[in-house]
Each structure stands twice: as C-alpha cells, then as structure tokens.
Amino acid sequence: MKRFAKNMPLSLFVILSFSLVCTSTIRADTQTDPLPSWNEGSTKQSIVRFVDLVTKEGGKGYVPPAERIAVFDNDGTLWAEKPIAVELAFTLDRVKALAPKHPEWKQKQPFKDVLEGDLKSVLAGGGKTISQLVMATNTGMTVAEFEQIVSDWIGSARNPVTKRLYTEMVYQPMLEFLAYLRSNGFKTYIVSGGGIDFMRPWTENVYGIPPEQVVGSCIKVKYEMLKSGPVLMLLPEMDFIDDKDGKPVGINRFIGRRPLLAFGNSDGDLQMLQWTAAGSGSRFMGLVHHTDAEREWAYDRNVSLGRLDKALTEAKEKGWTVVDMKKDWKVIFPVQRKQEKK
Amino acid sequence: MKRFAKNMPLSLFVILSFSLVCTSTIRADTQTDPLPSWNEGSTKQSIVRFVDLVTKEGGKGYVPPAERIAVFDNDGTLWAEKPIAVELAFTLDRVKALAPKHPEWKQKQPFKDVLEGDLKSVLAGGGKTISQLVMATNTGMTVAEFEQIVSDWIGSARNPVTKRLYTEMVYQPMLEFLAYLRSNGFKTYIVSGGGIDFMRPWTENVYGIPPEQVVGSCIKVKYEMLKSGPVLMLLPEMDFIDDKDGKPVGINRFIGRRPLLAFGNSDGDLQMLQWTAAGSGSRFMGLVHHTDAEREWAYDRNVSLGRLDKALTEAKEKGWTVVDMKKDWKVIFPVQRKQEKK
C-alpha cells in the first residue's frame, strides 16, 4: 500500500476509493437477512437480538470479540443423526472393511451382529458395544492414517434413508447461523460427544470450523519414533469422553473460556448449556428440537440415542431458545450440489 | 458502512479516505524492521527468510494462513526460568500462604523444607516432590478460584534475583517474533510443560496469546452442580503431562494440525521439534540457547531443570536454528514500565 499510495494520482485514488465503497454498499444490500432459511418469529428474533446486544459498541450488553465464544454440539445440532449417528455408520463400515483380516469376527460378538447386518442387536448393546467396535477399528494406526480413512469415507458415504452424502445432511439454517456469528466476531467451536479425530478432517470444509476449534471425545495417542520418522499412534483406549458432564470440562480444557453462546439438541448437551448459562451478563442457550417427521425426523423424550428430555424441560423452565425445526426452518438441508451447479 | 456511505458528501469522503491511507503509510515506515531487538546475522536471517518463503503468494514454499501454526515452549523460551521456574515459585508461595491452615506441614515433608526455605532439598526431590506440592496447593478449589489466585500473584510477584516482575522477564526479541509471525498470518500457540491453568490467566496480556491457544499440563477437572450453580473443581490428580513425548501428543490433541514452526529451549522440547520437522515442505525449528551469564543466565547440558543437551546436538546435526542469546539478542528484557512511561 505504501508505494502504491505515494505514486498514485489523487484523481485515480478518489475513483478507486469510491468504487470500493460502492462495492461494499451493494454487498450489504444483498446480505440484509443473514439468516434467510429461518422463518420469521420469536426464535429468529431471539438470535438476532442477542447478537445485536453483545456486538453493539457502547451498549450495556457489549462483549469484546475475544470473548465471543460460540459452541455447538454436532450430531443432531449441525447435521442429522438419524437413522443412526454418522460416526457409528462409519464404524460399522470399518468393521465390514476390516473383516477379511479378522476371520474370527464371523463368530465373535459384537462383530458377528455387524457383519450379519443385525443393527438392532448392535444398538441394544449401547455405549459399551459401540466403544468395543470403535477400539477395534479406529485404533492401531497413526493419526494420519486414520485421517485419510475418514476423509476417503466422508467423501462418498451416504445416508441410507435419503441417499444424500452425509456432508449434504448438514442443516442449512445452522450453516447460516455459524456464518452470521463469525461475521459478528464470534469464534465458532464444535463441542461434540463424537470422536475428535473423526470430525477434524472435514469440519473446515463443511462448517468452516477449523480443526483447532473442534472439541470431542479422544482416544489415547502415543508418540513413537520409527525408523521412517516420528508418528502419533492411536491406542485402543479412551482418553476423554466429551459428553454430558464432560462437555463443560472439555470446553474448559480446550478453550479455557466460558462460552457466550451454546447450542445443542439432546440431554448430552444439558451441562454445556448450564455451564454457559451460569456465566455473567447475557448468554444464549439454544436447543434444536427435532419436530419435523416429514422433512427430517421427529424425536425427543422417547429415544435412546439423541434423547431430548431433561434439557427440554430445563430449557422451557429457564426460557432458553428452543428451535422448532418444523416451524422455524424454511429449509432443512442445503440445496444439493447438482442443483447448485445449474 | 452502508448508511454512512450513502449519506456522506463526496468531498468529505475523499478527505477521510486520503487520511486513512496517509496513516497507514506512516505506520509502514516505522515498521521497516519487525525484529529490532535481534542483531543482524544468520539467526535473524533464517527467521525472516522462512517467513518470506511461506507467505509469498505463488511462491514454491507458500503455505495458506490457516496452516501457519507456530508453537512456542514457555519457560526459558518466552520468559526466564531462573533461578527457578516461575510456576514453582508460585507453588512455593502457595505453600507458605496456606501453611496456617495446615499446621501439620511444619513436620511433614516436602512442606517442611519449603516452609524452612530449604530450596535445595525441595529441588533434590525432583518432579515427584514438585507434583506433591502442586497437588496440595493448586487443587481442591474451582478453576475460577485458582484463576483469581494466579492473577493476583502474577500481578505483583518478582524474580528474587532481578527484582523485576516475572511478567517483565519475558524476552523482548521473542515478543517481537510472536508479533511478527501474527502480522504474517500465523496463529501463535504456547505448548508448555507448565500448568495450563497457571498460564491462561495472563498469556493474553503478556504475549498476546489468548487462553484457547495455550497448551499445557492439565490437572483433572470435574463438573459439579452446587446449590449456587455449576462449578469446575480441580481434583488432586494429573490428567496430562505436556512435556517431552507429551508435546506432540498435546499439539495433536489441542490443535489438530502439525506446526509449521516450533521453538523451544530444552530437551523437553525435542519431540515437539522432531514432530514439526517431520512435516512436509519447509518447516522451522528453533532453540533458544542460554549463553548470556551477564544479562540473563548461561546454562545448557549441565543443569537438571531446563537441560539443553540432546536437543542441542540434534539441532546442530540437522541445521535447526539455534539462537545464541548473547550474540543474537540486542536486548533481553523489555524496557521496564517505569522507563516506558517517561
């Protein structure tokens, strides 16, 4: 800029400056509504009102940008978690892919159920069974190898019901919400019970959230010096479960600041919302309530994975924002890529 | 900007724009040398050459800003660690402050040694003794309470040799280096064997590094719902030691990207440098070598805390940058505040 400004005639400079301002004026016009996929109503208003409150310089609710930390659960909050959680679908696919190397799995549970396609029995085993499958398939390799496997899988894996890529089953209104927060100086984080190593390879592309802003459950990792150089090996042992009580702990560990805004969709997010709500000044607590059986799924108190029961009760008591998916969201998923390319 | 630009007369706009450009011209002039406290020579050249290489758009070494991760050890790399590490000084002060509540400490080791001022015996106990002191004094309270204690202490505690505030014993050349990297799109992190909860309360003020960019050793934390609301309690148990093999593990866990640049000063940083060096493309590995007994301290292979032995050998073999403090640094510490206020 220095040399440029010195040598530039004033007239040219005026024209350049003026066109710059015109451009930004036009840009502002097309961005009047930063949340076009949200229907008008109290939910959308509560979001916009909160962002206005904390960003208005000199206002009583002003919060400096450095403290504008926004945390989002992932499964069921930023993308669909039905018919089963995406990471579980990945793990089941890994069992199938690795089965030829493990002939014993044909007779050994819970692998036998997976290989025979008995999803009901697998799910009946709960967290313990899932953890067993994860340890058998997502460890014993380097972090870099695992990252490659995840990247390959997520590039082509599809939801069995909608046949869409999983990465096309993110919620368009939440993508807009994330972008809106970032354009208002917020730092957006994922705080998920899902595996940190499973999410980090794709969150930047899909949500605009870089790996260092992803908090999740962690598998133990060990540094090893091989002849070929140093590697980080994934060990078959959990290190940290970033769910329920673990969410505020994970937030404190990874971020070291209390969030200004937290969004979840299940009882696994309750403590994260409580921890956020207990901060000083204004805070925003939100829940996605899955109420749309036609365009997505409808579930809350009566499911095991993704149950929204206590958190829904507490949200209503405390006046937290509850997104009624059916009522509040104009569209659920982004326009599919093919259509976008028209 | 929108409304403002619409209603502003063109003449006023020209003046405003022009003064904006003049301001930035002046700023650029005063910033010709971003590293004024570094003497000219191969060390300074290696830094500038690397930053130019990775930031030159279209160049063969170009690295996008998102991947410009720079990690720095803290003790002995960003601030002085003699006569004893600052966090140890803090912990010894905590033992003294808490002693009235623990009359049994007068007869109980290692507390007895601390209370009698027998530092030599305390240090002879090594990591196990220090860990015992840390667990007894830095836990059993909430994270927020501990943060307040650290903030109060760091605001007034002084190095026993120089009588300077510890926060005035940061290395001026490294402050410039951090700022230089940030102005070139790098994200600067601390990756320290020190306690994460001890560093986070002051790193933003002192180094411009926000809490979420501090990686360190962690004490176990538990979420508890009290009548007064939720708290995070520090438990008397280590969760993660961010030293030696732990540094690449911590980098992977907290950041999820391999650093482009790593700087340390002891064998505790060797694995972090190895891990950085093993990345693809150009990487920068640096060590601060304490060679200045007059202005700071001179030590390397023959000390227990802060030993620089294997890492120095490996750095020389591999051509990593070794900062010779005496030769490379024009000044060591910032001009003291009083003098600045003249």
XYZ file of C-alpha atoms in Angstrom:
684
model
C 0.000 0.000 0.000
C 2.821 2.340 0.896
C 4.475 2.738 -2.504
C 1.160 2.470 -4.276
C -0.401 5.357 -2.351
C 2.622 7.564 -2.747
C 2.756 7.329 -6.541
C -0.932 7.314 -7.302
C -2.535 10.485 -8.675
C -5.242 11.809 -6.372
C -7.940 11.561 -9.049
C -7.334 7.855 -9.558
C -7.312 7.409 -5.848
C -10.724 9.041 -5.488
C -12.208 6.773 -8.131
C -10.710 3.665 -6.562
C -11.882 4.573 -3.086
C -15.334 5.408 -4.297
C -15.766 2.158 -6.167
C -14.606 0.280 -3.092
C -17.342 1.859 -1.025
C -19.961 1.222 -3.689
C -18.993 -2.434 -3.737
C -19.414 -2.758 -0.020
C -22.760 -0.960 -0.208
C -24.022 -3.435 -2.762
C -22.725 -6.315 -0.697
C -24.561 -5.048 2.346
C -27.796 -4.821 0.341
C -27.708 -8.448 -0.714
C -26.969 -9.503 2.846
C -29.888 -7.772 4.524
C -31.037 -11.052 6.015
C -28.116 -13.134 7.255
C -30.487 -15.969 8.178
C -32.634 -16.456 5.049
C -33.511 -20.079 5.881
C -35.011 -19.144 9.241
C -38.714 -18.282 9.275
C -39.620 -15.012 10.932
C -40.737 -15.435 14.526
C -39.584 -15.453 18.119
C -36.751 -17.968 17.599
C -35.070 -15.989 14.851
C -35.692 -12.783 16.786
C -34.017 -14.182 19.897
C -30.879 -14.963 17.874
C -30.667 -11.600 16.135
C -31.470 -9.713 19.318
C -28.703 -11.489 21.207
C -26.089 -10.888 18.510
C -27.079 -7.226 18.302
C -26.890 -6.914 22.093
C -23.367 -8.297 22.518
C -21.874 -6.607 19.448
C -23.232 -3.076 19.900
C -20.243 -0.983 20.931
C -21.015 1.186 23.908
C -24.191 -0.799 24.623
C -24.765 -2.309 28.046
C -24.527 -5.863 26.730
C -21.344 -5.353 24.710
C -18.839 -8.217 24.787
C -15.370 -7.823 23.224
C -14.754 -10.073 20.186
C -12.128 -12.147 22.027
C -14.813 -13.368 24.416
C -17.407 -14.166 21.766
C -17.071 -17.937 22.013
C -19.904 -19.958 20.482
C -20.071 -23.736 20.985
C -22.203 -26.168 19.029
C -22.907 -29.810 19.516
C -22.567 -31.669 16.209
C -24.834 -34.753 15.858
C -28.443 -33.595 15.650
C -27.451 -29.949 16.082
C -25.398 -29.233 12.968
C -26.210 -32.356 10.961
C -28.700 -35.205 11.001
C -28.113 -38.114 13.352
C -30.758 -40.482 12.022
C -31.285 -43.313 11.252
C -28.013 -43.770 13.179
C -25.198 -41.397 14.138
C -22.824 -40.836 11.219
C -19.776 -41.921 13.200
C -21.496 -45.199 14.035
C -22.242 -45.717 10.337
C -18.546 -45.108 9.673
C -17.525 -47.596 12.353
C -19.882 -50.275 11.024
C -18.401 -49.739 7.557
C -14.912 -50.082 9.053
C -15.875 -53.418 10.633
C -17.022 -54.637 7.226
C -13.900 -53.309 5.500
C -11.569 -54.936 8.013
C -13.487 -58.218 8.310
C -11.331 -60.114 5.754
C -8.333 -59.536 8.049
C -10.301 -60.784 11.057
C -11.933 -64.094 10.131
C -12.641 -64.646 13.847
C -15.155 -61.777 13.789
C -17.656 -64.019 11.983
C -18.137 -65.863 15.244
C -17.336 -63.107 17.715
C -19.751 -60.524 19.105
C -20.428 -57.704 18.602
C -18.672 -58.073 15.217
C -20.870 -61.013 14.191
C -24.009 -58.863 14.544
C -22.459 -56.096 12.470
C -21.356 -58.449 9.705
C -24.795 -60.064 9.627
C -26.441 -56.651 9.448
C -28.258 -57.049 12.758
C -28.241 -53.361 13.630
C -30.935 -53.784 16.282
C -28.716 -56.059 18.373
C -25.731 -53.781 17.916
C -27.710 -50.778 19.159
C -29.135 -52.822 22.044
C -25.552 -53.249 23.272
C -25.387 -49.493 23.900
C -22.262 -47.469 24.510
C -20.169 -50.445 25.616
C -20.697 -52.294 22.343
C -20.073 -49.185 20.261
C -16.893 -48.444 22.202
C -15.719 -52.018 21.529
C -16.301 -51.562 17.796
C -14.533 -48.193 17.789
C -11.490 -49.527 19.622
C -11.223 -52.491 17.235
C -11.426 -50.392 14.082
C -10.295 -46.816 14.790
C -7.019 -47.578 16.600
C -3.751 -49.416 15.995
C -2.794 -46.976 13.261
C -1.346 -43.486 13.119
C -3.473 -40.365 13.438
C -2.527 -39.504 9.835
C -3.663 -42.923 8.556
C -6.964 -42.601 10.380
C -7.458 -39.101 8.995
C -7.023 -40.446 5.469
C -9.547 -43.228 6.041
C -12.108 -40.741 7.388
C -11.520 -38.319 4.515
C -11.994 -41.060 1.930
C -15.150 -42.337 3.595
C -16.831 -38.973 4.163
C -16.265 -38.076 0.506
C -18.626 -40.800 -0.683
C -20.691 -42.214 2.200
C -24.427 -41.599 2.023
C -27.320 -41.580 4.439
C -29.207 -44.875 3.865
C -32.627 -43.183 4.005
C -32.152 -40.013 1.958
C -29.264 -41.288 -0.203
C -27.623 -37.912 0.247
C -23.969 -37.583 1.132
C -23.704 -37.176 4.898
C -21.992 -33.850 4.288
C -25.144 -32.754 2.467
C -27.235 -33.542 5.514
C -25.987 -30.568 7.468
C -28.649 -28.069 8.460
C -28.728 -25.082 6.133
C -30.140 -22.768 8.842
C -27.287 -23.722 11.164
C -24.694 -23.081 8.423
C -26.162 -19.599 8.095
C -26.167 -19.196 11.867
C -22.460 -20.165 12.089
C -21.533 -17.732 9.318
C -23.646 -14.987 10.891
C -21.870 -15.427 14.219
C -18.429 -15.410 12.581
C -19.256 -12.261 10.634
C -20.082 -10.730 14.019
C -16.713 -11.572 15.502
C -17.621 -14.863 17.157
C -15.250 -17.808 17.195
C -17.328 -20.897 16.429
C -16.466 -24.242 18.035
C -17.832 -27.748 17.836
C -18.153 -29.451 21.230
C -19.322 -32.954 20.455
C -19.500 -36.339 22.118
C -18.235 -37.674 18.794
C -14.607 -38.528 18.155
C -12.324 -35.546 17.676
C -10.261 -37.482 15.130
C -13.390 -38.383 13.195
C -14.579 -34.782 12.903
C -11.443 -32.775 12.305
C -10.698 -33.977 8.765
C -13.874 -32.405 7.326
C -15.304 -29.739 9.670
C -13.429 -26.904 7.978
C -14.821 -27.768 4.534
C -18.326 -28.498 5.743
C -18.900 -25.932 8.517
C -15.989 -23.510 8.156
C -14.773 -24.683 11.578
C -11.021 -25.435 11.577
C -9.584 -28.498 13.377
C -8.287 -26.423 16.290
C -11.863 -25.367 17.037
C -13.173 -28.911 17.310
C -13.555 -30.402 20.792
C -14.600 -34.032 21.027
C -14.045 -37.393 22.632
C -10.433 -38.502 22.430
C -8.665 -41.805 22.037
C -5.258 -42.101 23.729
C -2.358 -41.226 21.449
C 1.312 -42.128 21.828
C 4.349 -40.513 20.205
C 6.666 -43.112 18.672
C 9.937 -42.680 16.820
C 10.064 -45.164 13.970
C 12.944 -45.573 11.510
C 10.868 -43.638 8.997
C 10.346 -40.794 11.478
C 8.016 -39.866 14.313
C 4.360 -40.914 14.342
C 1.381 -40.497 16.628
C -0.227 -43.881 17.232
C -3.883 -44.300 18.217
C -4.054 -46.678 21.185
C -7.112 -48.854 21.937
C -8.067 -46.811 24.996
C -10.379 -43.857 25.562
C -8.725 -40.743 26.914
C -11.648 -38.379 27.358
C -15.418 -38.571 26.805
C -16.726 -35.198 25.737
C -20.359 -35.770 26.630
C -22.727 -34.672 29.411
C -20.529 -33.624 32.402
C -17.573 -33.924 30.056
C -18.708 -31.047 27.841
C -18.009 -28.199 30.289
C -14.788 -29.998 31.214
C -13.804 -30.221 27.539
C -14.710 -26.573 26.967
C -12.545 -25.531 29.884
C -9.699 -27.791 28.818
C -9.597 -26.905 25.124
C -10.905 -23.352 25.064
C -10.276 -22.031 28.567
C -13.133 -19.550 28.344
C -16.804 -19.864 29.174
C -18.954 -19.733 26.020
C -21.177 -16.782 25.339
C -23.486 -18.975 23.291
C -24.143 -22.721 23.331
C -26.349 -24.842 21.114
C -27.275 -28.489 21.465
C -30.104 -30.886 20.804
C -30.049 -33.548 23.493
C -29.610 -34.292 27.183
C -25.923 -34.827 26.434
C -25.747 -31.070 25.935
C -27.517 -30.077 29.157
C -24.390 -29.481 31.260
C -22.803 -27.429 28.467
C -25.893 -25.221 28.410
C -25.975 -24.961 32.218
C -22.303 -24.015 32.303
C -22.861 -21.362 29.643
C -25.975 -20.013 31.366
C -24.080 -19.624 34.663
C -21.742 -17.038 33.145
C -22.095 -13.369 33.952
C -24.023 -10.978 31.704
C -26.181 -12.105 28.813
C -25.694 -15.604 27.433
C -27.537 -17.518 24.745
C -28.604 -21.119 25.198
C -30.289 -22.942 22.341
C -31.680 -26.369 21.538
C -32.661 -27.860 18.194
C -35.923 -29.727 18.719
C -36.490 -32.362 16.045
C -40.151 -31.865 15.246
C -40.256 -32.438 11.525
C -41.044 -36.038 10.633
C -41.636 -35.121 7.003
C -38.508 -33.197 6.115
C -36.196 -34.737 8.735
C -37.102 -36.800 11.809
C -39.284 -36.152 14.845
C -37.940 -37.370 18.190
C -37.278 -36.132 21.701
C -38.084 -37.811 25.013
C -38.553 -41.386 23.826
C -35.354 -42.352 22.042
C -32.106 -43.668 23.494
C -29.557 -42.060 21.160
C -30.108 -38.323 20.972
C -32.734 -38.157 23.731
C -34.022 -34.676 24.493
C -35.889 -34.860 27.779
C -34.350 -33.167 30.835
C -32.741 -30.488 28.703
C -36.085 -29.702 27.040
C -37.777 -29.360 30.418
C -34.982 -27.141 31.747
C -34.949 -25.035 28.573
C -38.661 -24.346 28.910
C -38.329 -23.515 32.607
C -35.436 -21.160 32.031
C -36.545 -19.549 28.804
C -33.736 -20.893 26.648
C -34.333 -20.781 22.900
C -35.866 -23.970 21.523
C -35.794 -24.254 17.748
C -38.936 -25.936 16.465
C -37.447 -27.423 13.336
C -40.769 -27.735 11.551
C -41.929 -24.230 12.350
C -38.673 -22.268 12.448
C -36.739 -23.635 9.489
C -37.713 -22.727 5.937
C -35.420 -25.420 4.558
C -33.590 -28.161 6.407
C -30.738 -29.201 4.136
C -28.681 -27.205 1.646
C -29.701 -27.238 -1.982
C -27.884 -30.266 -3.347
C -24.678 -29.696 -5.275
C -26.067 -30.798 -8.624
C -28.869 -28.269 -8.414
C -26.466 -25.560 -7.275
C -24.408 -26.056 -10.406
C -27.343 -25.328 -12.742
C -20.849 1.419 6.377
C -23.908 1.238 4.173
C -25.932 4.108 5.578
C -22.810 6.107 6.330
C -21.556 5.931 2.748
C -24.923 6.775 1.281
C -25.342 9.995 3.217
C -21.775 11.242 3.177
C -20.874 14.064 0.772
C -18.219 13.006 -1.730
C -15.784 15.701 -0.624
C -15.798 14.525 2.987
C -15.371 11.003 1.768
C -12.268 11.905 -0.235
C -10.697 13.558 2.771
C -11.474 10.637 5.041
C -10.126 8.095 2.579
C -6.987 10.061 1.966
C -6.197 10.484 5.647
C -6.725 6.763 6.137
C -4.106 5.984 3.509
C -1.661 8.526 4.935
C -1.977 6.918 8.348
C -1.140 3.500 7.002
C 1.810 4.905 5.065
C 3.288 6.353 8.213
C 2.717 3.119 10.086
C 4.522 1.126 7.414
C 7.530 3.449 7.607
C 8.054 2.911 11.315
C 7.794 -0.858 10.888
C 10.648 -1.414 8.473
C 12.352 -3.847 10.854
C 9.848 -6.066 12.607
C 12.619 -7.574 14.761
C 14.552 -4.552 16.084
C 15.903 -6.393 19.149
C 17.561 -9.067 17.029
C 21.115 -8.427 15.904
C 21.782 -8.835 12.201
C 23.228 -12.229 11.335
C 22.364 -15.751 10.273
C 19.809 -16.372 13.049
C 17.705 -13.344 12.222
C 18.116 -14.073 8.517
C 16.867 -17.649 8.948
C 13.679 -16.345 10.604
C 12.950 -13.658 8.025
C 13.800 -15.955 5.123
C 11.397 -18.617 6.407
C 8.523 -16.192 6.945
C 9.070 -14.711 3.473
C 9.160 -18.204 1.962
C 5.864 -19.438 3.405
C 3.950 -16.181 2.941
C 4.920 -15.328 -0.635
C 1.817 -15.965 -2.700
C 2.578 -18.004 -5.781
C 5.993 -18.958 -4.389
C 7.024 -22.605 -4.143
C 7.073 -22.506 -0.349
C 3.693 -20.800 0.074
C 1.545 -22.074 2.945
C -2.054 -20.859 3.371
C -2.653 -18.794 6.543
C -4.869 -21.463 8.100
C -1.877 -23.813 8.238
C 0.564 -21.290 9.667
C 0.681 -22.750 13.156
C 3.597 -21.636 15.330
C 4.219 -23.287 18.704
C 6.435 -21.991 21.478
C 7.598 -23.530 24.692
C 7.210 -21.035 27.551
C 9.766 -21.435 30.384
C 13.199 -20.469 29.066
C 11.826 -19.838 25.583
C 9.470 -16.897 26.092
C 10.475 -15.900 29.627
C 13.274 -16.567 32.093
C 13.190 -19.786 34.105
C 15.985 -18.998 36.558
C 16.756 -19.113 39.424
C 13.716 -21.442 39.488
C 10.744 -21.899 37.183
C 8.079 -19.234 37.792
C 5.350 -21.787 38.414
C 7.491 -23.424 41.080
C 7.991 -20.027 42.730
C 4.210 -19.625 42.662
C 3.688 -23.053 44.210
C 6.221 -22.397 46.987
C 4.410 -19.130 47.732
C 1.127 -21.019 47.837
C 2.566 -23.462 50.401
C 3.563 -20.510 52.572
C 0.192 -18.814 52.133
C -1.723 -21.973 53.022
C 0.563 -23.068 55.878
C -1.582 -21.508 58.661
C -4.424 -23.802 57.616
C -2.089 -26.819 57.643
C -0.167 -26.833 60.929
C 0.887 -30.424 60.167
C 3.052 -29.167 57.269
C 5.637 -27.904 59.776
C 6.592 -31.524 60.399
C 5.652 -33.047 57.066
C 7.875 -33.260 54.003
C 8.194 -31.812 51.457
C 6.237 -28.946 53.056
C 8.667 -28.667 55.978
C 11.557 -27.967 53.597
C 9.523 -25.322 51.783
C 8.497 -23.574 54.994
C 12.088 -23.639 56.258
C 13.316 -22.190 52.971
C 15.418 -25.234 52.109
C 15.052 -24.896 48.354
C 17.961 -27.222 47.664
C 16.207 -30.159 49.317
C 12.947 -29.337 47.556
C 14.666 -29.333 44.158
C 16.543 -32.531 45.015
C 13.137 -34.224 45.313
C 12.615 -33.659 41.581
C 9.329 -33.923 39.725
C 7.692 -36.151 42.323
C 8.148 -33.584 45.093
C 7.005 -30.717 42.897
C 3.934 -32.671 41.840
C 3.128 -33.303 45.521
C 3.341 -29.575 46.263
C 1.223 -28.699 43.227
C -1.486 -31.197 44.144
C -1.618 -29.904 47.717
C -1.902 -26.247 46.773
C -3.368 -25.901 43.264
C -6.395 -28.215 43.632
C -9.472 -28.598 45.834
C -10.904 -25.358 44.513
C -12.743 -24.273 41.383
C -10.960 -23.342 38.181
C -12.279 -19.780 38.627
C -10.880 -19.533 42.169
C -7.495 -20.779 41.011
C -7.510 -18.300 38.130
C -8.071 -15.455 40.590
C -5.205 -16.608 42.819
C -2.841 -16.808 39.829
C -3.932 -13.387 38.540
C -3.361 -11.779 41.924
C 0.047 -13.395 42.329
C 1.374 -12.672 38.837
C 0.429 -9.011 39.240
C 2.982 -8.500 41.999
C 5.414 -11.425 42.230
C 9.032 -10.633 41.416
C 12.087 -12.578 40.377
C 14.266 -12.891 43.501
C 17.470 -12.099 41.583
C 16.490 -9.214 39.312
C 13.589 -7.907 41.470
C 11.638 -7.429 38.254
C 8.043 -8.567 37.951
C 8.045 -12.023 36.352
C 5.930 -10.576 33.557
C 8.784 -8.160 32.864
C 11.188 -11.042 32.441
C 9.771 -12.067 29.107
C 12.211 -11.923 26.213
C 11.753 -8.766 24.160
C 13.124 -10.408 20.972
C 10.580 -13.216 21.338
C 7.718 -10.732 21.849
C 8.747 -9.149 18.553
C 9.000 -12.562 16.934
C 5.469 -13.515 18.075
C 4.050 -10.220 16.780
C 5.965 -10.602 13.503
C 4.509 -14.063 12.972
C 0.979 -12.915 13.758
C 1.280 -9.982 11.375
C 2.207 -12.586 8.752
C -0.924 -14.628 9.334
C 0.490 -17.142 11.804
C -1.523 -18.391 14.755
C 0.830 -18.418 17.754
C 0.465 -21.077 20.447
C 2.205 -21.858 23.712
C 2.988 -25.548 24.164
C 4.471 -25.809 27.639
C 5.171 -28.441 30.249
C 3.793 -25.879 32.705
C 0.251 -25.963 34.003
C -2.396 -24.816 31.540
C -4.435 -23.258 34.371
C -1.378 -21.376 35.603
C -0.628 -19.820 32.201
C -4.025 -18.964 30.763
C -4.894 -16.099 33.121
C -2.044 -13.886 31.857
C -0.722 -15.076 28.466
C -3.037 -12.789 26.501
C -1.844 -9.672 28.321
C 1.799 -10.661 28.332
C 2.299 -12.398 24.969
C -0.872 -11.598 23.034
C -1.680 -15.328 23.118
C -5.311 -15.982 24.115
C -6.238 -18.806 26.532
C -7.541 -21.028 23.738
C -4.045 -21.006 22.210
C -2.319 -22.251 25.344
C -1.489 -25.965 25.567
C -0.033 -27.222 28.829
C -0.072 -29.874 31.512
C -3.549 -30.442 32.915
C -4.956 -31.309 36.297
C -8.179 -33.381 36.303
C -11.323 -31.279 36.443
C -14.824 -32.327 37.474
C -18.145 -30.638 36.721
C -20.272 -30.289 39.848
C -23.716 -28.772 40.301
C -23.789 -26.896 43.601
C -26.795 -25.036 45.020
C -25.162 -21.814 43.857
C -24.762 -23.172 40.329
C -22.334 -25.314 38.328
C -18.578 -25.241 39.014
C -15.493 -26.928 37.634
C -13.477 -28.405 40.506
C -9.737 -29.050 40.279
C -9.058 -32.582 41.533
C -5.724 -33.631 43.073
C -4.768 -35.763 40.068
C -2.749 -35.087 36.932
C -4.633 -35.563 33.697
C -1.967 -34.900 31.088
C 1.732 -34.019 31.153
C 2.578 -31.795 28.215
C 6.314 -32.406 28.171
C 8.769 -34.409 26.025
C 6.712 -37.147 24.233
C 3.625 -35.356 25.537
C 4.235 -32.218 23.470
C 3.426 -33.691 20.039
C 0.510 -35.505 21.685
C -0.720 -32.209 23.176
C -0.286 -30.424 19.851
C -2.313 -33.071 18.101
C -4.971 -33.123 20.785
C -5.459 -29.377 21.195
C -4.590 -28.037 17.761
C -5.068 -30.971 15.420
C -2.537 -29.659 12.927
C 1.205 -30.132 12.649
C 3.057 -26.880 13.392
C 4.884 -25.047 10.643
C 7.258 -23.552 13.195
C 8.332 -24.719 16.648
C 10.575 -23.056 19.202
C 11.929 -24.448 22.444
C 14.958 -24.277 24.690
C 15.410 -27.670 26.326
C 15.354 -31.411 25.839
C 11.716 -31.282 26.904
C 11.056 -29.647 23.530
C 12.960 -32.163 21.404
C 9.967 -34.305 20.414
C 7.950 -31.199 19.514
C 10.743 -30.105 17.195
C 11.111 -33.590 15.711
C 7.376 -33.777 15.083
C 7.402 -30.366 13.417
C 10.473 -31.213 11.327
C 8.835 -34.403 10.033
C 6.091 -32.430 8.279
C 6.103 -31.972 4.522
C 7.564 -28.872 2.867
C 9.580 -26.254 4.705
C 9.387 -26.138 8.489
C 11.210 -24.013 11.007
C 12.710 -25.471 14.180
C 14.369 -23.164 16.693
C 16.060 -23.338 20.068
C 16.921 -20.566 22.487
C 20.420 -21.283 23.807
C 21.059 -19.542 27.128
C 24.580 -18.218 26.630
C 24.435 -14.875 28.386
C 25.551 -15.101 32.020
C 25.732 -11.336 32.291
C 22.368 -10.229 31.009
C 20.449 -13.441 31.784
C 21.814 -16.893 32.663
C 24.133 -19.306 30.873
C 23.230 -22.994 31.021
C 22.711 -25.961 28.758
C 23.975 -29.526 29.184
C 24.741 -29.494 32.908
C 21.526 -28.485 34.644
C 18.583 -30.643 35.681
C 15.688 -28.217 35.145
C 15.817 -26.783 31.634
C 18.605 -29.040 30.368
C 19.553 -28.496 26.721
C 21.679 -31.453 25.669
C 20.214 -33.957 23.203
C 18.153 -31.273 21.508
C 21.240 -29.088 21.039
C 23.143 -31.964 19.473
C 20.227 -32.808 17.182
C 19.717 -29.161 16.238
C 23.343 -28.844 15.172
C 23.207 -32.105 13.208
C 20.030 -31.124 11.416
C 20.688 -27.450 10.873
C 17.874 -26.168 13.073
C 18.163 -22.540 14.146
C 19.934 -22.091 17.469
C 19.585 -18.631 18.997
C 22.787 -17.616 20.737
C 21.231 -15.299 23.287
C 24.414 -13.352 23.902
C 25.224 -12.860 20.246
C 21.795 -12.691 18.631
C 19.795 -10.557 21.044
C 20.382 -6.802 21.283
C 18.304 -6.624 24.448
C 16.938 -9.464 26.554
C 14.043 -7.978 28.530
C 11.590 -5.217 27.634
C 12.332 -1.713 28.780
C 10.727 -1.616 32.217
C 7.344 0.000 32.551
C 8.536 2.926 34.627
C 11.039 3.866 31.962
C 8.443 3.448 29.236
C 6.199 5.956 30.979
C 8.845 8.722 30.926
